[in-house]
Coordinates of C-alpha atoms in Angstrom, one line a residue:
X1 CA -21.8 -22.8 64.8
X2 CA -18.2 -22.4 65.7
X3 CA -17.6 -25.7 62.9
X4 CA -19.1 -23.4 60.4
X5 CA -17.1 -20.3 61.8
X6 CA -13.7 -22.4 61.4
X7 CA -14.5 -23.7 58.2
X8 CA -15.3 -20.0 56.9
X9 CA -12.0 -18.5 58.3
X10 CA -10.3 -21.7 56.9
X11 CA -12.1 -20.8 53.4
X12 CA -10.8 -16.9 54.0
X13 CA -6.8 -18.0 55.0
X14 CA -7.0 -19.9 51.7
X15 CA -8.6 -17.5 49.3
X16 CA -5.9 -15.0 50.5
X17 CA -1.9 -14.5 50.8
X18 CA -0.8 -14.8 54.6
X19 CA 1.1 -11.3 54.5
X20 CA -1.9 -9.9 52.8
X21 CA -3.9 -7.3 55.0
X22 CA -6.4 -6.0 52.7
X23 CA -10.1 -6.5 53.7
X24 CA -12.1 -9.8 52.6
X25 CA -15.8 -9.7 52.4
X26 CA -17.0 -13.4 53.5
X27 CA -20.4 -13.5 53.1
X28 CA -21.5 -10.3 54.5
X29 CA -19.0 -9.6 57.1
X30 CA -15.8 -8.1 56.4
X31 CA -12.6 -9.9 57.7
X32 CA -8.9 -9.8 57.0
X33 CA -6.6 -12.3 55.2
X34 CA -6.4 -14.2 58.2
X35 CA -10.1 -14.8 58.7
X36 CA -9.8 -12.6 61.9
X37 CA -12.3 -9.8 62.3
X38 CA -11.3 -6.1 60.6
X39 CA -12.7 -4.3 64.0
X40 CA -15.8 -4.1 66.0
X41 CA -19.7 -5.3 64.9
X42 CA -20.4 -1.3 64.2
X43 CA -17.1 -0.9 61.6
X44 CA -18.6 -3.8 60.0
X45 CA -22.1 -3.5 59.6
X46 CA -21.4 0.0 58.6
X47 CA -19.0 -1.3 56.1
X48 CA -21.9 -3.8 55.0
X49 CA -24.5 -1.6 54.6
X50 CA -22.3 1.3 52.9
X51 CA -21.7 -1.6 49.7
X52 CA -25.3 -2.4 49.5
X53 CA -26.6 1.5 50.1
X54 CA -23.8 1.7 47.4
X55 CA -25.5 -0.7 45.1
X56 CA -29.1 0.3 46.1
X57 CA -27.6 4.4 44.9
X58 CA -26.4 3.0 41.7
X59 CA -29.8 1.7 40.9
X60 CA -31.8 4.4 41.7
X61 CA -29.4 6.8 39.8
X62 CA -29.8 4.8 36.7
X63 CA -33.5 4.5 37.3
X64 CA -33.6 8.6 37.2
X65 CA -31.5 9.2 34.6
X66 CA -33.6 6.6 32.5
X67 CA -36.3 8.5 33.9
X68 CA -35.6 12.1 33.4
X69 CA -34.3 10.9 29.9
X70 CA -29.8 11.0 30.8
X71 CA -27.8 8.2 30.0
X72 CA -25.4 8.0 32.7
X73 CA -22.2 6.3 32.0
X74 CA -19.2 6.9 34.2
X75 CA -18.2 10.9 33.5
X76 CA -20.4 10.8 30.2
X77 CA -24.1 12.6 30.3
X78 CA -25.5 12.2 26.5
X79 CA -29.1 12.8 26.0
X80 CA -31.3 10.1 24.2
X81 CA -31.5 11.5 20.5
X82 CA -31.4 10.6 17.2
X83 CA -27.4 11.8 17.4
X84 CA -26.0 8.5 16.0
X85 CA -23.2 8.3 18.8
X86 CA -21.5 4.9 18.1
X87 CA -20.9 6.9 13.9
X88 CA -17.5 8.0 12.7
X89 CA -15.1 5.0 13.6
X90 CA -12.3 5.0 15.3
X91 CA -10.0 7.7 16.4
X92 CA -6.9 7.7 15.0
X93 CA -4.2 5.9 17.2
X94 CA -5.5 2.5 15.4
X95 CA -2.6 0.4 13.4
X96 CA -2.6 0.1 9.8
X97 CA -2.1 -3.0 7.9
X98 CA -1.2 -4.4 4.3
X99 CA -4.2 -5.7 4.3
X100 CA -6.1 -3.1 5.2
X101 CA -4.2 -0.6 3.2
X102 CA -5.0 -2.2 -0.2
X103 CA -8.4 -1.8 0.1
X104 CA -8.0 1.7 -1.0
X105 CA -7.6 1.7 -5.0
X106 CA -4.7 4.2 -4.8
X107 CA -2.4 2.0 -2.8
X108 CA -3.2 -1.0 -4.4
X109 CA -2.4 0.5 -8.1
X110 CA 0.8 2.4 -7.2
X111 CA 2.0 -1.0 -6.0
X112 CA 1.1 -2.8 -8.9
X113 CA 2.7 -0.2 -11.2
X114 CA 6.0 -1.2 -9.7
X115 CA 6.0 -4.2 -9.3
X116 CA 3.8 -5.2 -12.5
X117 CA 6.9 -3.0 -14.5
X118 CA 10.0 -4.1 -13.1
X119 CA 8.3 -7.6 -13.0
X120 CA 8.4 -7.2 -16.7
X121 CA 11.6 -5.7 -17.7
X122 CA 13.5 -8.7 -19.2
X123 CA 16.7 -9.0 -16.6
X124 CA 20.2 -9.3 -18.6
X125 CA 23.6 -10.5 -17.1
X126 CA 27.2 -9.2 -18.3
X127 CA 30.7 -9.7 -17.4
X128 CA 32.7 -6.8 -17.6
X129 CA 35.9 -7.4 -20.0
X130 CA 38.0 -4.5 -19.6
X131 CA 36.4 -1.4 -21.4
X132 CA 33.5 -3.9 -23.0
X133 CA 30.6 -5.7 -21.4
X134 CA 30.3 -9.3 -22.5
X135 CA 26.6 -10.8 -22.1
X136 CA 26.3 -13.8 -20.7
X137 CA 23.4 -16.8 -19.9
X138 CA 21.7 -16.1 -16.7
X139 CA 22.9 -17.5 -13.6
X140 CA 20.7 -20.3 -12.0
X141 CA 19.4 -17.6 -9.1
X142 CA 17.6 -16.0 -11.9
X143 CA 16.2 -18.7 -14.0
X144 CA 14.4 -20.5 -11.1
X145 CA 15.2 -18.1 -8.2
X146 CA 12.2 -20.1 -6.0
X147 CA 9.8 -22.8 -5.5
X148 CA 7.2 -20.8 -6.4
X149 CA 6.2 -19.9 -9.7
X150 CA 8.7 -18.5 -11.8
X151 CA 11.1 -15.7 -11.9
X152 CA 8.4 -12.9 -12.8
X153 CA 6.6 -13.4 -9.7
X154 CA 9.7 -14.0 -7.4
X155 CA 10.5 -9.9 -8.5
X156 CA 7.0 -9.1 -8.3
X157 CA 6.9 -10.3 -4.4
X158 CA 10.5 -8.4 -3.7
X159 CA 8.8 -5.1 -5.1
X160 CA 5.7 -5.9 -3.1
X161 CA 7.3 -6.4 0.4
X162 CA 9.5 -3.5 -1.2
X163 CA 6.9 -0.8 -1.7
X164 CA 4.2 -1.7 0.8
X165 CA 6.2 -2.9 3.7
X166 CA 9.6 -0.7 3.1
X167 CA 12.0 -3.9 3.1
X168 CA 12.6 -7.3 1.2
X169 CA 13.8 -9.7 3.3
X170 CA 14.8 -13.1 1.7
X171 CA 16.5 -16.4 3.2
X172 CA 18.7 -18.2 1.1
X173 CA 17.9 -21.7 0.4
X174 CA 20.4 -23.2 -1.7
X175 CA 24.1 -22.0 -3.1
X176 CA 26.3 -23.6 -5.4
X177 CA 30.1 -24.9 -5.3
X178 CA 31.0 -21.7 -4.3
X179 CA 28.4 -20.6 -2.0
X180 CA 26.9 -18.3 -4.3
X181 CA 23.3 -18.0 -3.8
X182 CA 21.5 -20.2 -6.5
X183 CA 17.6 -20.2 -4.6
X184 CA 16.2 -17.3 -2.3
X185 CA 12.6 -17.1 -0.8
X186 CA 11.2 -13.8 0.2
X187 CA 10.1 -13.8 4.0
X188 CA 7.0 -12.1 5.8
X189 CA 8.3 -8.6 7.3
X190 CA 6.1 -9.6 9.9
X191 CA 8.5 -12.6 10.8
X192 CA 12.0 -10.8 10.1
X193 CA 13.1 -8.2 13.3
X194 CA 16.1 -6.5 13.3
X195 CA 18.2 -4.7 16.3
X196 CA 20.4 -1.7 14.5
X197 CA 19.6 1.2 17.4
X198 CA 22.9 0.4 19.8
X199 CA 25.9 2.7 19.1
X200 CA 28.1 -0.1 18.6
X201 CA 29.2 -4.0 18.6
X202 CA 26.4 -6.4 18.4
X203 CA 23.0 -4.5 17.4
X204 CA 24.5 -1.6 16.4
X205 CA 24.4 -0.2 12.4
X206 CA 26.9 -1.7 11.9
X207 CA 26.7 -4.9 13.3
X208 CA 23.1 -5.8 13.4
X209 CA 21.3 -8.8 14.8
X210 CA 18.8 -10.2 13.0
X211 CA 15.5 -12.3 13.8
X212 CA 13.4 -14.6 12.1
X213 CA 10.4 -15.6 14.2
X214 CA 12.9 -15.3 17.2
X215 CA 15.6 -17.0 16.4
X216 CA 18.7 -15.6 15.5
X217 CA 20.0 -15.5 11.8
X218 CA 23.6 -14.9 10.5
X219 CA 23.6 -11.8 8.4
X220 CA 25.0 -13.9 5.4
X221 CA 22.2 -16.1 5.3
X222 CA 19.7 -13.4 4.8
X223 CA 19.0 -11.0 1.4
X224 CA 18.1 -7.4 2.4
X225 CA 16.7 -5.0 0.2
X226 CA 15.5 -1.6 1.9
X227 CA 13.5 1.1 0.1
X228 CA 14.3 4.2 2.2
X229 CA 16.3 4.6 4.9
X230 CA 17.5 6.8 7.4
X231 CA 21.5 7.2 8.4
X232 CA 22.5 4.6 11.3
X233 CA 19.4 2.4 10.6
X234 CA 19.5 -1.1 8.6
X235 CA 15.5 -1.6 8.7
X236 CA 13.6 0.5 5.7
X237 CA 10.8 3.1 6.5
X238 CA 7.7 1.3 5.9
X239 CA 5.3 3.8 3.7
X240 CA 1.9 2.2 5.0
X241 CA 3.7 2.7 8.4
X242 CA 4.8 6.3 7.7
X243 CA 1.6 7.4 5.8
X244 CA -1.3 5.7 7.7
X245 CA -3.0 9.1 8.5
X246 CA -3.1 9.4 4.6
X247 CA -4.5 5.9 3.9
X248 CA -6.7 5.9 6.9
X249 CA -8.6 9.4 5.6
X250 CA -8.8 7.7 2.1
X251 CA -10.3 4.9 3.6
X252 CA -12.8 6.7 5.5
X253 CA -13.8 8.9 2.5
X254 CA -14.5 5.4 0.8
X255 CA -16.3 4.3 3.5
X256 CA -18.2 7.0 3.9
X257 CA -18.9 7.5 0.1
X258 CA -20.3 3.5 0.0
X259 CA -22.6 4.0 3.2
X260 CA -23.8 7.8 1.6
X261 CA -25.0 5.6 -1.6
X262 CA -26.4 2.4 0.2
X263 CA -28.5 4.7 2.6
X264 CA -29.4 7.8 -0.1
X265 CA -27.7 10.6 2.2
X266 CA -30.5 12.4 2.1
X267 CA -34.3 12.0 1.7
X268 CA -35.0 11.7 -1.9
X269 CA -38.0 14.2 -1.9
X270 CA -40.8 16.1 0.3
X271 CA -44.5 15.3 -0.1
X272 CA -46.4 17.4 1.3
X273 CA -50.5 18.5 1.2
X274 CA -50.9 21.8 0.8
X275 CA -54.6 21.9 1.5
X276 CA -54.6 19.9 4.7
X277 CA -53.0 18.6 8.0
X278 CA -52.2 14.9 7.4
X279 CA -51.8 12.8 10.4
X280 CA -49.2 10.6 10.9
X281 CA -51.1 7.4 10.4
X282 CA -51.7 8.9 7.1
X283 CA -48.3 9.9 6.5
X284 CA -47.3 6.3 7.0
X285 CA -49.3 5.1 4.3
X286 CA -48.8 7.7 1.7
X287 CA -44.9 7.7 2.5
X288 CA -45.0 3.7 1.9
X289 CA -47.2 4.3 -1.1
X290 CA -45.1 6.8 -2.7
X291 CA -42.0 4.5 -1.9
X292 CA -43.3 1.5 -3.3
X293 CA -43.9 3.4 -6.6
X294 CA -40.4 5.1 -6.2
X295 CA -38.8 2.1 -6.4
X296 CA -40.7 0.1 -8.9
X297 CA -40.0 3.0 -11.1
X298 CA -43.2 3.8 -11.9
X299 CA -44.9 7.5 -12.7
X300 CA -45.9 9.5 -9.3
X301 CA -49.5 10.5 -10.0
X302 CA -51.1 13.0 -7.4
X303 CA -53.8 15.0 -7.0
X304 CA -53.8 19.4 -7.3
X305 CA -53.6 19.2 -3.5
X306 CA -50.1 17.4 -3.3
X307 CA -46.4 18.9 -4.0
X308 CA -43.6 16.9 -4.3
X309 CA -40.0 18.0 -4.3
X310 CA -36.5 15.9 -5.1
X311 CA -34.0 16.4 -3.1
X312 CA -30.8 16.0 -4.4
X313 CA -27.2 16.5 -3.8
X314 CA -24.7 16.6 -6.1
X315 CA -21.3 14.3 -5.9
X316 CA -19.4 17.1 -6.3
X317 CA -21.1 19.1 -4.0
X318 CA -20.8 16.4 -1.3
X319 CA -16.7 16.4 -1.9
X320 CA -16.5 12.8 -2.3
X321 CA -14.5 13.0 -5.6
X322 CA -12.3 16.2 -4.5
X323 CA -11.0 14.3 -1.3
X324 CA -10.9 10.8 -2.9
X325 CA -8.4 12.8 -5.8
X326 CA -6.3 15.0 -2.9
X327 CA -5.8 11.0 -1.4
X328 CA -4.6 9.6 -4.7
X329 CA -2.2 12.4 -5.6
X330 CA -0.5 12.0 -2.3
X331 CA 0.1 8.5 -2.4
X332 CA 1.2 8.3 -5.9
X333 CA 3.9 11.7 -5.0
X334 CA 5.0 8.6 -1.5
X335 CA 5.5 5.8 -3.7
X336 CA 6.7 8.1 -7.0
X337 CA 4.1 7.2 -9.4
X338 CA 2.1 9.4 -12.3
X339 CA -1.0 10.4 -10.3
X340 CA -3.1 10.1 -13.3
X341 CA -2.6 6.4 -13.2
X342 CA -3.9 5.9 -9.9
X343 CA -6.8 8.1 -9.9
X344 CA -5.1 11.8 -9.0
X345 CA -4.1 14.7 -10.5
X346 CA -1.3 16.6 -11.9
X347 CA 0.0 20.0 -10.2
X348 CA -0.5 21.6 -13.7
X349 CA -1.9 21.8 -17.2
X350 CA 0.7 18.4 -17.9
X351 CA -0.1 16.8 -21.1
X352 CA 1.6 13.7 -23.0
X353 CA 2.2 14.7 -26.5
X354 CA 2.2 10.8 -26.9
X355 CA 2.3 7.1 -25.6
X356 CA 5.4 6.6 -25.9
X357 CA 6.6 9.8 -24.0
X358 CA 4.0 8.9 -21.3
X359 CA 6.3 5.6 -20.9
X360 CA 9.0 7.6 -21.1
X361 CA 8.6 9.4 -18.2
X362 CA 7.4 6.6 -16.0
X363 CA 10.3 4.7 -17.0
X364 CA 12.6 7.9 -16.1
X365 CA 11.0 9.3 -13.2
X366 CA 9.5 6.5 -11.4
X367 CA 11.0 2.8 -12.5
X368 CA 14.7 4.2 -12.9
X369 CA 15.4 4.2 -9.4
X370 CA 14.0 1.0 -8.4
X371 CA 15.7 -0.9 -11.4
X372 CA 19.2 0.3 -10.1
X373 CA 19.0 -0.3 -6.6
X374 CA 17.9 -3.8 -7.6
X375 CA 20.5 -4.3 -9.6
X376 CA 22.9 -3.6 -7.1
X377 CA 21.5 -5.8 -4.8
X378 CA 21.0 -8.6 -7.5
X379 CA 24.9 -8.1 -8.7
X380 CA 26.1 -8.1 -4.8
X381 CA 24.8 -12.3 -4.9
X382 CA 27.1 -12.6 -8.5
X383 CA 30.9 -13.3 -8.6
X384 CA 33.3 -10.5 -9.0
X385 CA 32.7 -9.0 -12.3
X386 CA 29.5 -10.0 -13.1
X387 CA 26.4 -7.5 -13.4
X388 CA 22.7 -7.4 -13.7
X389 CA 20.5 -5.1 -15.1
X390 CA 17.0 -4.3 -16.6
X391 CA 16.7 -3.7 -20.1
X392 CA 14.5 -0.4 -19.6
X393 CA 13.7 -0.2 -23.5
X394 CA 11.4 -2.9 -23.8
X395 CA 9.3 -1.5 -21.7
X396 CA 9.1 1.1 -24.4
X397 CA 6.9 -0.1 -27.2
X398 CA 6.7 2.2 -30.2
X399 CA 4.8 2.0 -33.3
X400 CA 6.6 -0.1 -35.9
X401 CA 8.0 3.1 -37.9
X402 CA 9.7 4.2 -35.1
X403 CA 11.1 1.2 -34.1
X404 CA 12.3 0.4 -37.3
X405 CA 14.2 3.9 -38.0
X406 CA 15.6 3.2 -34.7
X407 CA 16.8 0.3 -36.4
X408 CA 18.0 1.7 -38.9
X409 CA 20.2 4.6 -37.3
X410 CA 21.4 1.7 -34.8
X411 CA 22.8 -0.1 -37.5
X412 CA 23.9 2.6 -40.0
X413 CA 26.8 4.3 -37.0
X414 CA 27.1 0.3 -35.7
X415 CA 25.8 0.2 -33.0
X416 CA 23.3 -3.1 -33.6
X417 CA 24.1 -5.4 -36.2
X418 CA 21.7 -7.4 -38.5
X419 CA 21.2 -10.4 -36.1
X420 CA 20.5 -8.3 -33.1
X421 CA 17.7 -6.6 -34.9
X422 CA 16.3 -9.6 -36.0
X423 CA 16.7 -11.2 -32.6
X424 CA 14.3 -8.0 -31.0
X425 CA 12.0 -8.7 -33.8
X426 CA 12.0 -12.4 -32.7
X427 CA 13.4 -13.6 -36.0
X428 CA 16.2 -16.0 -36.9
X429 CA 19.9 -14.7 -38.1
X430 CA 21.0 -14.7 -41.2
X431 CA 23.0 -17.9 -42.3
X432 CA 26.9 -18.1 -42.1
X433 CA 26.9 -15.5 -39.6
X434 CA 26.7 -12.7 -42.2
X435 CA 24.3 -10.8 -39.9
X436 CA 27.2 -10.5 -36.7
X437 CA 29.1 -7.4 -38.8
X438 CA 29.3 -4.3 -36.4
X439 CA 30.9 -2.1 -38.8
X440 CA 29.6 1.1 -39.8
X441 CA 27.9 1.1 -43.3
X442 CA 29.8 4.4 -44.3
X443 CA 32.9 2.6 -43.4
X444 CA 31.6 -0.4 -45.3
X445 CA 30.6 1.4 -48.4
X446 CA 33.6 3.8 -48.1
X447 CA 31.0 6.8 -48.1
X448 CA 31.4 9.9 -47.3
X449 CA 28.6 10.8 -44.5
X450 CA 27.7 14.6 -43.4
X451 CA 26.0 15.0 -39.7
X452 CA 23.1 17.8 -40.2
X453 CA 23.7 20.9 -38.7
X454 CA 22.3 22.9 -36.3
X455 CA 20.2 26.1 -37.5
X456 CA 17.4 28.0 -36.7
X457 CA 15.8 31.8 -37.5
X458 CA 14.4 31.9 -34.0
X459 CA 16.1 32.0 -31.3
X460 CA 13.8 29.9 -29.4
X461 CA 13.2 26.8 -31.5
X462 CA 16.1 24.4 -33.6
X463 CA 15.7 22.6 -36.4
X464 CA 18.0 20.3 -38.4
X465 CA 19.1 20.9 -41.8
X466 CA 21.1 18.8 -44.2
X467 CA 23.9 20.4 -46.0
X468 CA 23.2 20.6 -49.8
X469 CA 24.9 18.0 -51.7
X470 CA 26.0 15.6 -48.8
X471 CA 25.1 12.2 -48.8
X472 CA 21.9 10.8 -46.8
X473 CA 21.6 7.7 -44.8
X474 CA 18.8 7.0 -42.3

C-alpha cells in the first residue's frame, strides 16, 4: 500500500509543475501538485462526490429536457420542430475570397470586361522628338514580357490581380545592359505584404518595406501597380475586400435561388377529398401516386370527389431577379462597368442609338482610365523619352462605310497617308513609297476648299450646310 501511495504521488509530482498549487484529481481523490493531500477526508470526499453528483445532474437534465421535449445546450433552449435551425449560413464576419467571389456572375464578368479589353488593345511605343512622336518597335518587355504565354495574357493577369485583388504586384526577372526591365512575372497578392503605416523612415509612405513570402525585397526589384488608393498608403484598396457584404448577399441570393428550384419552394399543389376524411395511410399512397404521375408527366385523372390545386409562385414574386439585378448594378457602378453587360440595370430610360456608340462609351467611361494609369506604369520601366500607350480605336469597330469615310477625311486634311490606311486594312504599301505623302490633297491639287458652316432655324438643333458654289471633298 504505501508502494502504490509513493508511486501515485510520484505519478502526481510529474504530471504537474513544482510551483503549481492548483488541485489534481488522482484517481478519485483530490491532491495538489505535490501529490500531498488538499485538506481533510471530508473536503475531499465532498469534492469527489460534488464532480460525480455534477455529472449524475447533467444526465438527468438532459434526460428531462429530451423528455419534456427541450434541447438543452449551454444558454440555448430551442424546441424540437420542423424550424430548420442549422438554415441561413453563416453570419457575416466570414472572409471573402477570389475564389469565392467569382462564383457570382457579376464579379466574374466585370473582371473580364477589363481585362478581356485592355488585353486586346494593340500596345504602341513612341519616342518623343521635340513637338512630334516618333513610333518605334516594341521593346523586348513587351514582346515576350513572361514565361508564360504571351503578352495578351501577361496584361490580362495584371488587370486581374488589378481589379479583383486591388494591386499588381510583379518581380522582375531579367533586365538588359542597362538594367531596364526586359521580363516581369506577376506575383500572388497573397505572397506580397507591404508595411507603409509608420510616419516615417523605414515602413513609412514613403519609404516602404516590402515582403514576398517573408523575405524582404528591395523596392526596385518589384513592379507595383495599385488601383485605388488612399493618401499615405502604398497598398491598393482591394474591391472583393471592400465590397464583401455586397458579394456575400449576391451570393446568398444565388444560393438561395438554386436550393428554391432543386427543392420546388413550395408544394406544387393540394389534393384533397371533398367527400371524405382520408387517413394518412391513404394519404401516403395517393400522395406517391399522384407524384409518380407528376413526374412522368402524365394526365392527372380523378374522380368528382377529388380537387386538386397548383400552387405556384411566381419568380418575380419571389424577388430572386429584383435582388440578383440590385447586386449586378452595384458591382458593375465598384469596378466602373455598363451594368447592362453584367446582368444590371441602368438608373434611366439609357438607350444606344448604336454599336458603335455603345463601344464608345465603354471605351470612354470605363477602359480610359485603366489604359492611362497602365501606361504610366508601363512607360516608368522605358528609358527617358520613351512612351507607351493603347491604341483605344481598334477597339472601335465600325461598319466598313464609316471606316472608310474616316479614311477618307484622314487623308484629305493629312492626317493618314495612303500606306497607313492600307496598313489598318492589313494590306501592302504602294511601291516606291508613293503611299508615305502626308500632304493635304487641297494643297496637292492647289484647290480651293470651303469648311461648311454652321446654321440652324431652331435654336435647339445644328445642322451643316455647304456654301453654294464651294468645292467638296470627303
Amino acid at each position: 500500500m504505501a508502494r502504490w501511495w509513493r508511486s501515485r504521488s510520484g505519478a502526481a509530482r510529474a504530471a504537474a509543475p513544482a510551483d503549481d498549487g492548483a488541485p489534481v484529481l488522482v484517481g478519485d481523490t483530490w491532491m495538489d501538485a505535490r501529490g500531498h493531500a488538499r485538506a481533510t477526508w471530508r473536503q475531499m470526499a465532498g469534492a469527489t462526490w460534488r464532480r460525480r453528483i455534477g455529472t449524475i445532474g447533467r444526465g438527468v437534465r438532459r434526460a428531462g429536457g429530451w423528455i419534456a421535449g427541450v434541447e438543452v445546450r449551454g444558454e440555448q433552449r430551442r424546441g424540437i420542430s420542423s424550424v430548420p435551425w442549422n438554415q441561413g449560413g453563416p453570419v457575416g464576419g466570414s472572409s471573402m475570397s477570389t475564389e469565392l467571389a467569382l462564383r457570382l456572375a457579376p464579379v466574374y464578368a466585370a473582371g473580364r470586361i477589363l481585362a478581356s479589353n485592355l488585353a486586346a488593345a494593340p500596345l504602341r511605343q513612341y519616342r518623343q522628338l521635340g513637338d512630334a512622336m516618333q513610333q518605334l518597335p516594341l521593346s523586348s518587355l513587351f514582346v515576350q514580357p513572361s514565361v508564360q504565354g504571351v503578352t495578351h495574357d501577361w496584361i490580362w493577369r495584371c488587370v486581374a490581380s488589378m481589379a479583383y485583388r486591388g494591386n499588381a504586384i510583379g518581380y522582375i526577372t531579367s533586365t538588359d545592359y542597362y538594367e531596364y526591365p526586359t521580363g516581369v512575372e506577376w506575383l500572388n497578392p497573397d505572397w506580397v505584404s507591404v508595411e507603409d503605416q509608420l510616419p516615417s523612415g523605414p515602413g513609412s509612405f514613403t519609404d516602404p518595406i516590402w515582403r514576398v513570402l517573408g523575405e524582404v525585397v528591395p523596392a526596385e526589384n518589384l513592379v507595383h501597380i495599385p488601383w485605388f488608393t488612399l493618401p499615405g498608403r502604398v497598398w491598393g484598396l482591394s474591391p472583393i475586400g471592400a465590397f464583401a457584404t455586397t458579394v456575400r448577399t449576391g451570393l446568398a441570393a444565388q444560393d438561395y435561388t438554386e436550393q428554391w428550384f432543386q427543392s420546388g419552394g413550395v408544394p406544387p399543389g393540394t389534393f384533397k377529398n371533398t367527400s371524405q376524411t382520408v387517413n394518412q395511410d391513404d394519404a401516403a399512397t395517393i400522395k406517391a401516386r399522384l407524384v409518380e404521375a407528376i413526374r412522368s408527366r402524365q394526365p392527372v385523372v380523378y374522380g368528382k370527389d377529388w380537387d386538386y390545386n397548383a400552387i405556384t409562385i411566381p419568380a418575380h414574386e419571389a424577388k430572386f431577379v429584383e435582388t440578383m439585378r440590385l447586386t449586378a448594378t452595384q458591382i458593375a457602378v465598384i469596378f466602373g462597368v455598363p451594368p447592362e453587360m453584367v446582368g444590371g440595370e441602368t438608373g434611366g430610360s439609357m438607350s444606344y442609338s448604336s454599336p458603335e456608340q455603345r463601344e464608345i462609351e465603354l471605351v470612354q467611361f470605363s477602359l480610359l482610365p485603366w489604359m492611362t494609369k497602365l501606361e504610366a506604369h508601363f512607360s516608368s520601366l522605358l528609358p527617358r523619352g520613351q512612351v507607351v500607350k493603347f491604341d483605344a480605336d481598334s477597339l472601335i469597330r465600325v461598319d466598313a462605310l464609316t471606316r472608310w469615310g474616316i479614311y477618307e477625311r484622314a487623308r484629305l486634311i493629312g492626317g493618314m497617308n495612303i500606306d497607313e490606311i492600307r496598313q489598318r486594312e492589313d494590306l501592302a504599301p504602294l511601291p516606291d513609297g508613293k503611299g508615305q505623302d502626308y500632304t493635304a490633297l487641297p494643297i496637292l491639287t492647289n484647290t480651293q476648299v470651303t469648311l461648311p458652316t454652321i446654321r440652324s432655324d431652331h435654336p435647339d438643333r445644328l445642322r451643316l450646310v455647304h456654301r453654294e458654289g464651294a468645292e467638296k471633298h470627303g
